[in-house]
mmCIF file of C-alpha atoms in Angstrom:
data_model
loop_
_atom_site.group_PDB
_atom_site.id
_atom_site.type_symbol
_atom_site.label_atom_id
_atom_site.label_comp_id
_atom_site.label_asym_id
_atom_site.label_seq_id
_atom_site.Cartn_x
_atom_site.Cartn_y
_atom_site.Cartn_z
ATOM 1 C CA UNK A 1025 -0.264 0.077 -0.169
ATOM 2 C CA UNK A 1026 2.658 2.423 1.112
ATOM 3 C CA UNK A 1027 4.816 2.101 -2.077
ATOM 4 C CA UNK A 1028 1.880 2.717 -4.628
ATOM 5 C CA UNK A 1029 2.107 6.495 -3.561
ATOM 6 C CA UNK A 1030 5.139 9.044 -3.211
ATOM 7 C CA UNK A 1031 2.545 10.842 -0.626
ATOM 8 C CA UNK A 1032 2.696 10.177 3.036
ATOM 9 C CA UNK A 1033 -0.499 8.317 4.150
ATOM 10 C CA UNK A 1034 -2.559 10.038 7.200
ATOM 11 C CA UNK A 1035 -3.816 7.970 10.036
ATOM 12 C CA UNK A 1036 -6.814 9.507 11.918
ATOM 13 C CA UNK A 1037 -8.395 8.938 15.309
ATOM 14 C CA UNK A 1038 -11.765 10.325 15.959
ATOM 15 C CA UNK A 1039 -11.375 12.514 12.775
ATOM 16 C CA UNK A 1040 -8.159 13.909 13.454
ATOM 17 C CA UNK A 1041 -4.861 13.258 12.113
ATOM 18 C CA UNK A 1042 -2.987 10.978 14.781
ATOM 19 C CA UNK A 1043 0.074 9.604 12.708
ATOM 20 C CA UNK A 1044 1.805 9.798 9.360
ATOM 21 C CA UNK A 1045 3.233 7.041 7.460
ATOM 22 C CA UNK A 1046 5.039 6.821 4.394
ATOM 23 C CA UNK A 1047 7.769 4.371 2.446
ATOM 24 C CA UNK A 1048 11.152 3.852 3.770
ATOM 25 C CA UNK A 1049 12.385 5.327 0.535
ATOM 26 C CA UNK A 1050 10.272 8.265 0.782
ATOM 27 C CA UNK A 1051 11.219 8.922 4.493
ATOM 28 C CA UNK A 1052 15.041 8.270 3.541
ATOM 29 C CA UNK A 1053 14.544 11.064 0.516
ATOM 30 C CA UNK A 1054 12.821 13.537 2.749
ATOM 31 C CA UNK A 1055 15.564 13.157 5.506
ATOM 32 C CA UNK A 1056 18.365 13.779 2.767
ATOM 33 C CA UNK A 1057 16.512 16.792 1.638
ATOM 34 C CA UNK A 1058 16.294 18.041 5.507
ATOM 35 C CA UNK A 1059 19.978 17.499 5.707
ATOM 36 C CA UNK A 1060 20.863 19.625 2.443
ATOM 37 C CA UNK A 1061 18.722 22.675 3.538
ATOM 38 C CA UNK A 1062 20.147 22.346 6.977
ATOM 39 C CA UNK A 1063 24.080 22.353 5.257
ATOM 40 C CA UNK A 1064 22.647 25.383 3.493
ATOM 41 C CA UNK A 1065 21.579 27.212 6.458
ATOM 42 C CA UNK A 1066 25.245 26.539 8.288
ATOM 43 C CA UNK A 1067 26.807 27.715 4.916
ATOM 44 C CA UNK A 1068 24.689 30.939 4.627
ATOM 45 C CA UNK A 1069 25.545 31.508 8.449
ATOM 46 C CA UNK A 1070 29.154 30.959 7.916
ATOM 47 C CA UNK A 1071 29.152 33.320 4.977
ATOM 48 C CA UNK A 1072 27.490 36.231 7.184
ATOM 49 C CA UNK A 1073 30.167 35.556 10.144
ATOM 50 C CA UNK A 1074 32.859 36.402 7.539
ATOM 51 C CA UNK A 1075 34.053 32.612 7.749
ATOM 52 C CA UNK A 1076 35.233 32.250 3.884
ATOM 53 C CA UNK A 1077 37.882 31.563 1.713
ATOM 54 C CA UNK A 1078 39.215 32.596 -1.437
ATOM 55 C CA UNK A 1079 38.431 29.548 -3.863
ATOM 56 C CA UNK A 1080 41.043 30.108 -6.216
ATOM 57 C CA UNK A 1081 43.753 30.590 -3.445
ATOM 58 C CA UNK A 1082 42.417 27.443 -1.559
ATOM 59 C CA UNK A 1083 42.572 25.424 -4.936
ATOM 60 C CA UNK A 1084 46.018 27.138 -5.941
ATOM 61 C CA UNK A 1085 47.205 25.821 -2.534
ATOM 62 C CA UNK A 1086 45.896 22.386 -2.407
ATOM 63 C CA UNK A 1087 47.579 21.557 -6.002
ATOM 64 C CA UNK A 1088 50.926 23.020 -4.733
ATOM 65 C CA UNK A 1089 50.753 20.826 -1.438
ATOM 66 C CA UNK A 1090 49.330 17.522 -3.440
ATOM 67 C CA UNK A 1091 50.784 17.603 -6.903
ATOM 68 C CA UNK A 1092 53.588 14.735 -7.155
#
């Protein structure tokens, strides 16, 4: 039943939503999306705090350290 739809299934009790169920695949997908938004939020906070590095300088430094 859960695999027939990508939508969550609402279980009601006395006419009110009591629980929500969904397939494991849908749940995992939702959790990945939540994690992505949390990472974006953290990145935006770091930018606001000035915790940034110049990408070109960082890449050049990495190339210099790791080129054989």
